[in-house]
Short mmCIF file of C-alpha atoms and ligand atoms in Angstrom, two decimals:
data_model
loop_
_atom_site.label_atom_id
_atom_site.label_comp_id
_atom_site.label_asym_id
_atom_site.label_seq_id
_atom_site.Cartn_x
_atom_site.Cartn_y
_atom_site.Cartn_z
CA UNK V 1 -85.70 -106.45 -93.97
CA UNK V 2 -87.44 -109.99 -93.58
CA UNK V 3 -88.41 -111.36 -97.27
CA UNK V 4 -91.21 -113.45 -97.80
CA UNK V 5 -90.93 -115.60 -100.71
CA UNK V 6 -94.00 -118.20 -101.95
CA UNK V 7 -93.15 -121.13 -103.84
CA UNK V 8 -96.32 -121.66 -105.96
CA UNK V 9 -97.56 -122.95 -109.23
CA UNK V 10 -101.22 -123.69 -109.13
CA UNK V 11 -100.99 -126.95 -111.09
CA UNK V 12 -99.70 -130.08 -108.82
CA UNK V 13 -96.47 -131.87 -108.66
CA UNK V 14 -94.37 -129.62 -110.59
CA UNK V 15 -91.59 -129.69 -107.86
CA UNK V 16 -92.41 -126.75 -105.61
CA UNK V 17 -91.65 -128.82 -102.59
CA UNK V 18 -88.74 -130.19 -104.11
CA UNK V 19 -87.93 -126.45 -104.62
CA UNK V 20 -89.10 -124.73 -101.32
CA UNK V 21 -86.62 -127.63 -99.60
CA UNK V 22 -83.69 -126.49 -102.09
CA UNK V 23 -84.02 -122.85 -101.79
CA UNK V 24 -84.43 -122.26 -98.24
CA UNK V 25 -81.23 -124.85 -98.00
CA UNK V 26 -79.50 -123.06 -100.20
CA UNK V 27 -80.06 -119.78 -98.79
CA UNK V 28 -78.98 -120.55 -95.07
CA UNK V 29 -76.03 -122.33 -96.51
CA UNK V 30 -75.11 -118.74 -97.62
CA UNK V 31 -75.85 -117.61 -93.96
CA UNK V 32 -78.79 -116.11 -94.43
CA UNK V 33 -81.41 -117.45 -91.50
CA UNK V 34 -84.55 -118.43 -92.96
CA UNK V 35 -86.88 -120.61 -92.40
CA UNK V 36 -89.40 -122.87 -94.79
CA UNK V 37 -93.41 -123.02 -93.73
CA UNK V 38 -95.43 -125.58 -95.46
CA UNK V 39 -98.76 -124.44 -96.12
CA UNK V 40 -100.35 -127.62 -97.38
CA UNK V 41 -102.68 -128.03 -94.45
CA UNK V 42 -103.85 -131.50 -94.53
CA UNK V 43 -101.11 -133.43 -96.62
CA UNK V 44 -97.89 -132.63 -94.77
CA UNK V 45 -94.94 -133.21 -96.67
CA UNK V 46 -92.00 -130.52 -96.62
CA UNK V 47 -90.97 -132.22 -93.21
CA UNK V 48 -89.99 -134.97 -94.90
CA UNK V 49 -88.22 -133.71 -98.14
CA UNK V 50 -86.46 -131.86 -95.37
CA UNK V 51 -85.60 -135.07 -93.42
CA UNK V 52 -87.01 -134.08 -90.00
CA UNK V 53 -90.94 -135.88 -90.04
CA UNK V 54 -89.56 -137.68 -86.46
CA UNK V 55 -89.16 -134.73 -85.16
CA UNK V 56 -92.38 -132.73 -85.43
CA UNK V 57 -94.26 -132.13 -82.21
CA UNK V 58 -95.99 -129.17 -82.89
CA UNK V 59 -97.16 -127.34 -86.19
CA UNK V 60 -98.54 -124.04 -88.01
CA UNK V 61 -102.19 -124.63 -86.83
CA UNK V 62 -101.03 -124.84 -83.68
CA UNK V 63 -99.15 -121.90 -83.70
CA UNK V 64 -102.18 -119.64 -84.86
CA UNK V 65 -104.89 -121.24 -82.47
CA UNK V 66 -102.24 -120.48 -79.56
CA UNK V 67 -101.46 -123.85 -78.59
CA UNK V 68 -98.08 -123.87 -78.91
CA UNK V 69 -95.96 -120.62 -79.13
CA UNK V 70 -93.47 -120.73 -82.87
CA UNK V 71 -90.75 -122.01 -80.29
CA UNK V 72 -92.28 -125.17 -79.88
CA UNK V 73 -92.95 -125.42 -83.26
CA UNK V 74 -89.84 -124.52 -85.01
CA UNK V 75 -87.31 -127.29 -86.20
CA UNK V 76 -83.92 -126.42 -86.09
CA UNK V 77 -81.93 -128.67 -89.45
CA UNK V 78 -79.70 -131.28 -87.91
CA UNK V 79 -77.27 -129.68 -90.83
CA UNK V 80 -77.49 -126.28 -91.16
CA UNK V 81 -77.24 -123.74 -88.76
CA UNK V 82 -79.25 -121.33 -90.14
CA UNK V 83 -82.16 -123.29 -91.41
CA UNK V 84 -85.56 -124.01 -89.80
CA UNK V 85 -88.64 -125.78 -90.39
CA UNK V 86 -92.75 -124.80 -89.79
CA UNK V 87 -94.53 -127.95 -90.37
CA UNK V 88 -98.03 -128.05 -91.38
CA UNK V 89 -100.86 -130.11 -89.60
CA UNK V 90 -102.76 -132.64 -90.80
CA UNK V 91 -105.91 -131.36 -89.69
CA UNK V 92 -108.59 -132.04 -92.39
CA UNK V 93 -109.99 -128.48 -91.49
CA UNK V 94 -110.36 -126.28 -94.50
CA UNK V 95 -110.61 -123.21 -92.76
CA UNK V 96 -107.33 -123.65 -90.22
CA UNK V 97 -105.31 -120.81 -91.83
CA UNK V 98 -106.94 -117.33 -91.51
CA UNK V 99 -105.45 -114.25 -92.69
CA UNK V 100 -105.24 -113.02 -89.71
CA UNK V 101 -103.72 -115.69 -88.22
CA UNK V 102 -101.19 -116.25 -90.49
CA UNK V 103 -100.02 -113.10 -90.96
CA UNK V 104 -99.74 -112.98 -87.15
CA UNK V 105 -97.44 -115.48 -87.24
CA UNK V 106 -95.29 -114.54 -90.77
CA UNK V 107 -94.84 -111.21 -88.05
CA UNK V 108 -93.47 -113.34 -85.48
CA UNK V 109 -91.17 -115.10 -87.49
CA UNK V 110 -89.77 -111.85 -89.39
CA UNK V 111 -88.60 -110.26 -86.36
CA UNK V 112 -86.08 -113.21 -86.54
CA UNK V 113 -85.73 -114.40 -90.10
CA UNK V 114 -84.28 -112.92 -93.29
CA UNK V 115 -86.12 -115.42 -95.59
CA UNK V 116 -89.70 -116.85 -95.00
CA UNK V 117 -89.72 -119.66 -97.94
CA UNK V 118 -93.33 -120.75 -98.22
CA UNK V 119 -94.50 -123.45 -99.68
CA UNK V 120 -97.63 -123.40 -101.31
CA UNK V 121 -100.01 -126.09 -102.21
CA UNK V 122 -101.25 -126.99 -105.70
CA UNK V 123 -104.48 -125.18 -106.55
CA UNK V 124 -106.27 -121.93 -105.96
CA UNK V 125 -108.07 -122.68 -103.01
CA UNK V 126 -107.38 -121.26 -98.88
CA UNK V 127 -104.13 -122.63 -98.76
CA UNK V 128 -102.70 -121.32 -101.84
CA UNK V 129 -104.15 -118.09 -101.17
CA UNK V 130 -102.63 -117.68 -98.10
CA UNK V 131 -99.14 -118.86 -98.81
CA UNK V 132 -99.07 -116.13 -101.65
CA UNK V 133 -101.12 -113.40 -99.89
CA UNK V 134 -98.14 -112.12 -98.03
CA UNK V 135 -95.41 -112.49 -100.31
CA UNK V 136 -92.52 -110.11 -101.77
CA UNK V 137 -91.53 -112.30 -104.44
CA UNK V 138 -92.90 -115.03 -105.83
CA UNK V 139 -91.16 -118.40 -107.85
CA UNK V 140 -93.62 -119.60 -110.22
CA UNK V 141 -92.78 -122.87 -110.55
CA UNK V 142 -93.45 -124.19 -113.99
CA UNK V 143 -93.07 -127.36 -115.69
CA UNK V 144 -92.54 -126.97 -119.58
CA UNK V 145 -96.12 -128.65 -120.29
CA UNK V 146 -99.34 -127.13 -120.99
CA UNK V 147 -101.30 -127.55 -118.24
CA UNK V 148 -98.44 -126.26 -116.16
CA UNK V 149 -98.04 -123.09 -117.75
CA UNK V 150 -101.09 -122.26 -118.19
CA UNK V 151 -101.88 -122.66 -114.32
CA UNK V 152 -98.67 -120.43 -113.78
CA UNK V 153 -100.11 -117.49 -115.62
CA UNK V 154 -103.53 -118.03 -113.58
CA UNK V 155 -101.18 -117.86 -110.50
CA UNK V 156 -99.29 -114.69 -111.78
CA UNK V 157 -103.25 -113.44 -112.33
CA UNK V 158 -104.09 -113.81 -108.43
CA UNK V 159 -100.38 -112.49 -107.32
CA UNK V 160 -101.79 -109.46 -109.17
CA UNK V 161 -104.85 -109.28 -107.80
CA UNK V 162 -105.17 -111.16 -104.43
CA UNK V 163 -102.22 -110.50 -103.19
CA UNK V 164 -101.72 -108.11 -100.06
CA UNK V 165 -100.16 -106.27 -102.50
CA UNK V 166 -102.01 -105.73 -105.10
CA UNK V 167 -104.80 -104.91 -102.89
CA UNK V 168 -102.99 -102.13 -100.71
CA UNK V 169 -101.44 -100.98 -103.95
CA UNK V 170 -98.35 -101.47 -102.75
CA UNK V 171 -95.21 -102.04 -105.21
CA UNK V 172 -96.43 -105.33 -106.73
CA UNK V 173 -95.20 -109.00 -105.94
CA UNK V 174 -91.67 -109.57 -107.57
CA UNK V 175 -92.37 -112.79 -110.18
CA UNK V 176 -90.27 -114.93 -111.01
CA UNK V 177 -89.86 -118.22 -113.36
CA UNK V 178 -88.57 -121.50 -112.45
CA UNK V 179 -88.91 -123.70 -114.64
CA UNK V 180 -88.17 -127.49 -113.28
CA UNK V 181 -87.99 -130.97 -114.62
CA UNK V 182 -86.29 -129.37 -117.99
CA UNK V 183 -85.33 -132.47 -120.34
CA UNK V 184 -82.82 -130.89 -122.79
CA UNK V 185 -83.17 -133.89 -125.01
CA UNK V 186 -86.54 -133.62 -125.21
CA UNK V 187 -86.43 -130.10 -126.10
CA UNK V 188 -84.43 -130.91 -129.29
CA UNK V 189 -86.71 -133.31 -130.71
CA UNK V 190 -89.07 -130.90 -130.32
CA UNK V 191 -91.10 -132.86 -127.85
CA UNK V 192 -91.08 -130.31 -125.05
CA UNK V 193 -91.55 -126.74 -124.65
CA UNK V 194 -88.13 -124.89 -124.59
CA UNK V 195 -87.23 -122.40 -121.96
CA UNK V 196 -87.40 -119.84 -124.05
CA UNK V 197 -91.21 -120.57 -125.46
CA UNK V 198 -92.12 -120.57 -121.35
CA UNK V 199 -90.39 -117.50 -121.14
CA UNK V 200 -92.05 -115.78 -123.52
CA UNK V 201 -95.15 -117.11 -122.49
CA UNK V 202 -95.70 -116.12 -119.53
CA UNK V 203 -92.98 -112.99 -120.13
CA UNK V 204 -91.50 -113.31 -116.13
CA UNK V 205 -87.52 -112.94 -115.43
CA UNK V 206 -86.19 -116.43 -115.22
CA UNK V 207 -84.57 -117.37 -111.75
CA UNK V 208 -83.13 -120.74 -112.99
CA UNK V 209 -83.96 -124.17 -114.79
CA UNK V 210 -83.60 -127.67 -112.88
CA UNK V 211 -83.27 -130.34 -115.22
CA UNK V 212 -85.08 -133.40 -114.91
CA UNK V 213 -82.93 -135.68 -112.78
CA UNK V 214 -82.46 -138.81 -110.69
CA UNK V 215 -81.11 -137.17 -108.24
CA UNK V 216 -83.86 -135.28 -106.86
CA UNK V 217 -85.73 -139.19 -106.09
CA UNK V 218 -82.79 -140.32 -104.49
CA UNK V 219 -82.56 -137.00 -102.43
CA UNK V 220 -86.21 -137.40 -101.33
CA UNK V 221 -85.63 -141.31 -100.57
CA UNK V 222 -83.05 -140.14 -98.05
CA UNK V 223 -84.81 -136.89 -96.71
CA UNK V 224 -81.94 -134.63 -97.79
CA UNK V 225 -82.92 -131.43 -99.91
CA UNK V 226 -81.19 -131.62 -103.13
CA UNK V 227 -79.36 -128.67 -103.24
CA UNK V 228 -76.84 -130.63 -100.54
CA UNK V 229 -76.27 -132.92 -103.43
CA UNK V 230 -73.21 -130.89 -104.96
CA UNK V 231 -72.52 -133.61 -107.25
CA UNK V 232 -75.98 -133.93 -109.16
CA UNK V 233 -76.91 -131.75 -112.24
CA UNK V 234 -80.27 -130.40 -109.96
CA UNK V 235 -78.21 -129.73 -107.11
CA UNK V 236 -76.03 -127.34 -108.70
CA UNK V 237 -78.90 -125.93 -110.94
CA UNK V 238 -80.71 -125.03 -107.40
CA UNK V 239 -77.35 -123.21 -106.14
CA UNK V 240 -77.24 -121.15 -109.31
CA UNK V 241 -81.30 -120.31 -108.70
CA UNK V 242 -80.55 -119.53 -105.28
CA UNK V 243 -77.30 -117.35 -106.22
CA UNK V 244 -79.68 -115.32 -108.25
CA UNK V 245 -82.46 -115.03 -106.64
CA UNK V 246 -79.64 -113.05 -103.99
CA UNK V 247 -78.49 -110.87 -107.24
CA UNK V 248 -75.84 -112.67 -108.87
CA UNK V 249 -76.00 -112.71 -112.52
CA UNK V 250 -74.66 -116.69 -113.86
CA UNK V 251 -75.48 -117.93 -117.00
CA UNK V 252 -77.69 -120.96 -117.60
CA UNK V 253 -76.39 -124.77 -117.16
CA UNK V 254 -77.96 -127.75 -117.78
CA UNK V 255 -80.18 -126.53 -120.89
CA UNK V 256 -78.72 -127.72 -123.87
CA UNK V 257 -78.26 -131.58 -124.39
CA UNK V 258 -75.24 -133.22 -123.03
CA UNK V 259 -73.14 -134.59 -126.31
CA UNK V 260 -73.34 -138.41 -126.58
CA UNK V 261 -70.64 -140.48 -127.79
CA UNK V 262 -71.60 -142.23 -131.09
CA UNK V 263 -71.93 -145.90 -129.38
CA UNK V 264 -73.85 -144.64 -126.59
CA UNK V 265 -76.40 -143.00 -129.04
CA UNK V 266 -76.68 -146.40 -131.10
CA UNK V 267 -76.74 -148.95 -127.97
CA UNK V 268 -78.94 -145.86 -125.69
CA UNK V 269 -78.32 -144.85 -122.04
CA UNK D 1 -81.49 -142.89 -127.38
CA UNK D 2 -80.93 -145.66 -129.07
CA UNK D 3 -80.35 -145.99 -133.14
CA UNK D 4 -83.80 -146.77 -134.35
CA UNK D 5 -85.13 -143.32 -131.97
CA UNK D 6 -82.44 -141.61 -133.47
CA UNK D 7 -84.21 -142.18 -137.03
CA UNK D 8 -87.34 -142.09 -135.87
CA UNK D 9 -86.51 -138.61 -134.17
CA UNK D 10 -85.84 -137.01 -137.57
CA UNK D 11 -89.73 -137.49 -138.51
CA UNK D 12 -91.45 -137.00 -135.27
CA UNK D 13 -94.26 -134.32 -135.83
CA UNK D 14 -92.95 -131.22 -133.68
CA UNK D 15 -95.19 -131.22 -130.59
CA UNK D 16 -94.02 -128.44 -129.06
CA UNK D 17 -94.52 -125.75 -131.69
CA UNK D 18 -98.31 -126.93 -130.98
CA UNK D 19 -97.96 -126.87 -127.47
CA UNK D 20 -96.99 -123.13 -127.93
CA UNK D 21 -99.04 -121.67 -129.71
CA UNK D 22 -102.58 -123.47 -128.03
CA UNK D 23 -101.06 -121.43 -124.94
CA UNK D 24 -100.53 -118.16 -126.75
CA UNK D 25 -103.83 -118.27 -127.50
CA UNK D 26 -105.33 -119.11 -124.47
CA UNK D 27 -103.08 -117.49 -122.06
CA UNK D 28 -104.19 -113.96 -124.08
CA UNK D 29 -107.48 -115.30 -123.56
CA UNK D 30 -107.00 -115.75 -119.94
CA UNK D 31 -105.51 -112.18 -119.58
CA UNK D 32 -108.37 -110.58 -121.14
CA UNK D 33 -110.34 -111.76 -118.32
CA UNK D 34 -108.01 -111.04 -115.81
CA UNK D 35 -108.44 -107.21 -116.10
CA UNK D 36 -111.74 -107.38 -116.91
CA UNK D 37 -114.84 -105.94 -114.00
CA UNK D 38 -116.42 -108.30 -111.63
CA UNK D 39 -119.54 -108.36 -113.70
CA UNK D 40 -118.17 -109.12 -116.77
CA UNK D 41 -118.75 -113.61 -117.09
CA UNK D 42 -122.06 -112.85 -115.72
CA UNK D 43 -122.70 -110.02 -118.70
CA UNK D 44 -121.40 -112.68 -121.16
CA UNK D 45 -123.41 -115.49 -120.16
CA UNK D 46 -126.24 -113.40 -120.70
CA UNK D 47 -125.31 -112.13 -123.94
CA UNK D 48 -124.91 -115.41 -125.13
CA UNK D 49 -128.48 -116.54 -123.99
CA UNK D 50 -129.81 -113.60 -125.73
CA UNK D 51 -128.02 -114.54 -128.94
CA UNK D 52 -129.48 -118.30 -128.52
CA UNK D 53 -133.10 -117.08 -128.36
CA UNK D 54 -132.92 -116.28 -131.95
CA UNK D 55 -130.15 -118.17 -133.48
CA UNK D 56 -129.28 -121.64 -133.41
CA UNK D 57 -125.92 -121.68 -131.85
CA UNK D 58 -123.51 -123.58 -129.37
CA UNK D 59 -121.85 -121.21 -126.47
CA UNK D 60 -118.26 -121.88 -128.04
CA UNK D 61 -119.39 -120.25 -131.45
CA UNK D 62 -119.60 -117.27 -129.69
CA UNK D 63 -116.93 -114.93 -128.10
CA UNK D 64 -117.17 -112.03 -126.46
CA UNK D 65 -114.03 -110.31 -125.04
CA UNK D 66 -112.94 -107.46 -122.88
CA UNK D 67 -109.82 -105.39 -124.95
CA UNK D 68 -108.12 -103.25 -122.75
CA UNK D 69 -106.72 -100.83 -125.50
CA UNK D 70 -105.17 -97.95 -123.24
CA UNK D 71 -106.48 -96.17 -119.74
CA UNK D 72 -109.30 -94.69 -121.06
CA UNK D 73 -110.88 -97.01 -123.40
CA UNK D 74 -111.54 -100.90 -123.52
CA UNK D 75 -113.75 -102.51 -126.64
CA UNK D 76 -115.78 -105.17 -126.02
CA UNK D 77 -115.62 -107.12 -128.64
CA UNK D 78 -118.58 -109.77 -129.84
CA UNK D 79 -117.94 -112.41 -132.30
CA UNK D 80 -120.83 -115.00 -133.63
CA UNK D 81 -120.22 -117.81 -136.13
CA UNK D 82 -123.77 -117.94 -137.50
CA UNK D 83 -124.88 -121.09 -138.71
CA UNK D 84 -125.28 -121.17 -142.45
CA UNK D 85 -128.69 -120.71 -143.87
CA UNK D 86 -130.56 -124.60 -144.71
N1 LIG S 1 -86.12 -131.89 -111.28
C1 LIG S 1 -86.79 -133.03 -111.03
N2 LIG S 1 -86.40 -134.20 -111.59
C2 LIG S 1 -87.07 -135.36 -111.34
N3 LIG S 1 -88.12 -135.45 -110.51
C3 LIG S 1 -88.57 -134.33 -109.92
C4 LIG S 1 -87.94 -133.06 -110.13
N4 LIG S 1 -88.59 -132.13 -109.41
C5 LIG S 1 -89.58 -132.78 -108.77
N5 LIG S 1 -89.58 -134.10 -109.05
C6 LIG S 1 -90.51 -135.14 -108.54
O1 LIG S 1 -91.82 -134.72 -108.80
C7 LIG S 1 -92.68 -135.11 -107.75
C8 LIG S 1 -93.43 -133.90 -107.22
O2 LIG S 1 -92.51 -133.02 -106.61
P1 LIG S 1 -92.95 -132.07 -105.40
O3 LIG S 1 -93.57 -132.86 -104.31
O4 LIG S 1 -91.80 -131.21 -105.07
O5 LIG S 1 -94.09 -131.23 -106.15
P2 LIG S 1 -95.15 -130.23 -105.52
O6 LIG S 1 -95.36 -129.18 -106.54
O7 LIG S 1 -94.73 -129.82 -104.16
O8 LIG S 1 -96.42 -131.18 -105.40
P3 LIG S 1 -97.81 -130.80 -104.67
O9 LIG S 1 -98.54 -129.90 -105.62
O10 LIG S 1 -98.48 -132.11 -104.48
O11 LIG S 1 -97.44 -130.13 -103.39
C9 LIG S 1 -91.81 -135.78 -106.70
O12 LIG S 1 -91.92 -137.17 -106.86
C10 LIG S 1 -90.43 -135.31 -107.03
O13 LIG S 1 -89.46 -136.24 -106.67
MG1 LIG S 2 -95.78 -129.86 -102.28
#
C-alpha cells in the first residue's frame, strides 16, 4: 500500500524542503521507491535541494493539463536507484492544481510508488491545501519559535478538518512532529523553546529533531540532500527520523548540548 | 560562547518560559475555534457590536468562547471587562 506523506508547516522557511529532500532520500536509500512532488507552484525549489534543476523538462502542471504524461515528467536521482523527482512549474497561475487533478495524478504515481513525499508550501492557501488533502501521515514541521508553532497547530487544525480524511471520515491523518533547526545551547540558556515544551504544545508523537547545522547550507550549496551527508549532526538526525517514521524505535541525538572544553568556552567557537 | 556570555548567561531573563506559556494560551484559544460551527466568528462579531451599543468598550475586552465540555453539551462562554464607572 502506496503512502502519501505531506511535509507541511504553515509558517515559511522552517526547513520542510530541506526535509521533504532528506526523507524521501532517506527512504529509497532503504529501498523503498518513492518519489518527492513539490507543490509550491510558482517558486520551484525541491529540484534544486535535490540537485537535478538542469534536468527538468517537464513538471506537475503539465502532468494534470495532459501535456506531458508522469513519464516525461519524472526525474530519476543520478544517486539513488529508487528515488524520483515531480517538479513543480513556475506558472504564476493560482488555480493550476485542482483536486481533481492532483489526485489523478497522486493515483498514477501510487500504482508505482511506496512513498509519495510531498512537499508543501508555506501558508494555507491552494497549494498547501492540496499537498495535505491527500495525505496518510503528515510531518509537521516545526521550528521551536512562536510563530512556528503556533502555525503548526493551525496546520494540525486543517489536517483535521480539510483533509480527504477528515471529510470522508475516514481513520484520520497520522501527525507527526519534527521539530528542525533545534539549538541545544540555546535551549539551556533558556533562550529557545525545548523539545519537550513543543511537544507538549502541540501534544503530536515526535518523529525526530534536526539540530541547527552548517551542514544543511553546505548540502544545499552543492544540491545534495543532507541526509547523504553521513558525517554531519543533521544528516544522521534525518536517518534516525526516517528510521522511525518506518517503525523503529531510537532514542533522541543531538538534543542536549555538546560538552565544551574549558578554553573553548572562555576563547568561544 | 565565550567568557563574558558565559556570565552574562547566568542572568539572562528566561525567554522561553514566556514563549510557552503565550502559546498555551493561544493555541487553547485557537482550538476552541477549531471545533466550533461555521457560524460561530460571525455570531461573535455581532455580539460584540451589541455589547458596544451600550457600553464603552474595545473588541479585545471582550471574549466570547465556544467550550466543548463533552458530546452533548458545549457552553458558550461571554466575558466583558466593563469600564469602570467616571
Ligand atoms: N537544520 C537546519 N540548520 C540550518 N539551516 C537550516 C536547517 N533547516 C533548514 N535550514 C535553512 O533554512 C532555510 C529554509 O529551508 P527550506 O527551504 O527547507 O524551508 P521551507 O520550509 O521549505 O521554506 P518555504 O516555506 O519557503 O518553502 C534554508 O536556507 C535552509 O538552508
Ligand atoms: Mg520549501
Amino acid at each position: 500500500m502506496t503512502q502519501i506523506i505531506v511535509v507541511t508547516s504553515g509558517k515559511g522557511g522552517v526547513g520542510k524542503t530541506t526535509s521533504s529532500a532528506a526523507i524521501a532520500t532517506g527512504l529509497a536509500l532503504k529501498g523503498h521507491k518513492t518519489v518527492v512532488v513539490d507543490f509550491d507552484i510558482g517558486l520551484r525549489n525541491l529540484d534544486l535541494i535535490m540537485g537535478c534543476e538542469r534536468r527538468v523538462v517537464y513538471d506537475f502542471v503539465n502532468v494534470i493539463n495532459g501535456e506531458a504524461n508522469l513519464n516525461q515528467a519524472l526525474i530519476k536521482d543520478k544517486r539513488c536507484p529508487n528515488l524520483f523527482v515531480l517538479p513543480a512549474s513556475q506558472t504564476r497561475d493560482k488555480d493550476a492544481l485542482t483536486k481533481e487533478g492532483v489526485g489523478r495524478v497522486l493515483d498514477d504515481l501510487a500504482k508505482d510508488f511506496e512513498f509519495i513525499i510531498c512537499d508543501s508550501p508555506a501558508g494555507i492557501e491552494t497549494g498547501a491545501m492540496m499537498a495535505l488533502y491527500f495525505a496518510d501521515i503528515a510531518i509537521v514541521t516545526t521550528n521551536p519559535e512562536v510563530s512556528s508553532v503556533r502555525d503548526s497547530d493551525r496546520i494540525l487544525g486543517m489536517l483535521q478538518s480539510k483533509s480527504k480524511r477528515a471529510e470522508q471520515s475516514l481513520e484520520p491523518v497520522k501527525e507527526f512532529l519534527l521539530l528542525t533547526r533545534y539549538s541545544p545551547s540555546r535551549v539551556t540558556t533558556g533562550e529557545m523553546l525545548s523539545v519537550e515544551d513543543v511537544e507538549e504544545i502541540l501534544a503530536i508523537p515526535l518523529i525526530g529533531v534536526i539540530p541547527e547545522s552548517q551542514a544543511v547550507l553546505k548540502a544545499s550549496n552543492s544540491g545534495v540532500p543532507v541526509i547523504m551527508d553521513q558525517e554531519s549532526d543533521a544528516g544522521k538526525a534525518y536517518s534516525d527520523s526516517v528510521d522511525r517514521l518506518l517503525g523503529e524505535e531510537l532514542p533522541l541525538r543531538f538534543v542536549t548540548e555538546e560538552k565544551k572544553g574549558f578554553l573553548k568556552r572562555i576563547f568561544g567557537s | 560562547m565565550s567568557l563574558l556570555d558565559y556570565f552574562k548567561s547566568k542572568k539572562k531573563p528566561n525567554t522561553a518560559v514566556t514563549a510557552k506559556e503565550r502559546l498555551q494560551i493561544i493555541v487553547a484559544h485557537q482550538r476552541g475555534e477549531r471545533d466550533a460551527p461555521d457560524y460561530f466568528p460571525q455570531m461573535k462579531q455581532e455580539i460584540i457590536e451589541v455589547i458596544k451599543k451600550y457600553v464603552h468598550i474595545d473588541s479585545d475586552q471582550v471574549s466570547v468562547q465556544l467550550d466543548q465540555n463533552d458530546d452533548k453539551l458545549s457552553v458558550l462562554e461571554l466575558n466583558v471587562t466593563l469600564p469602570e464607572e467616571k
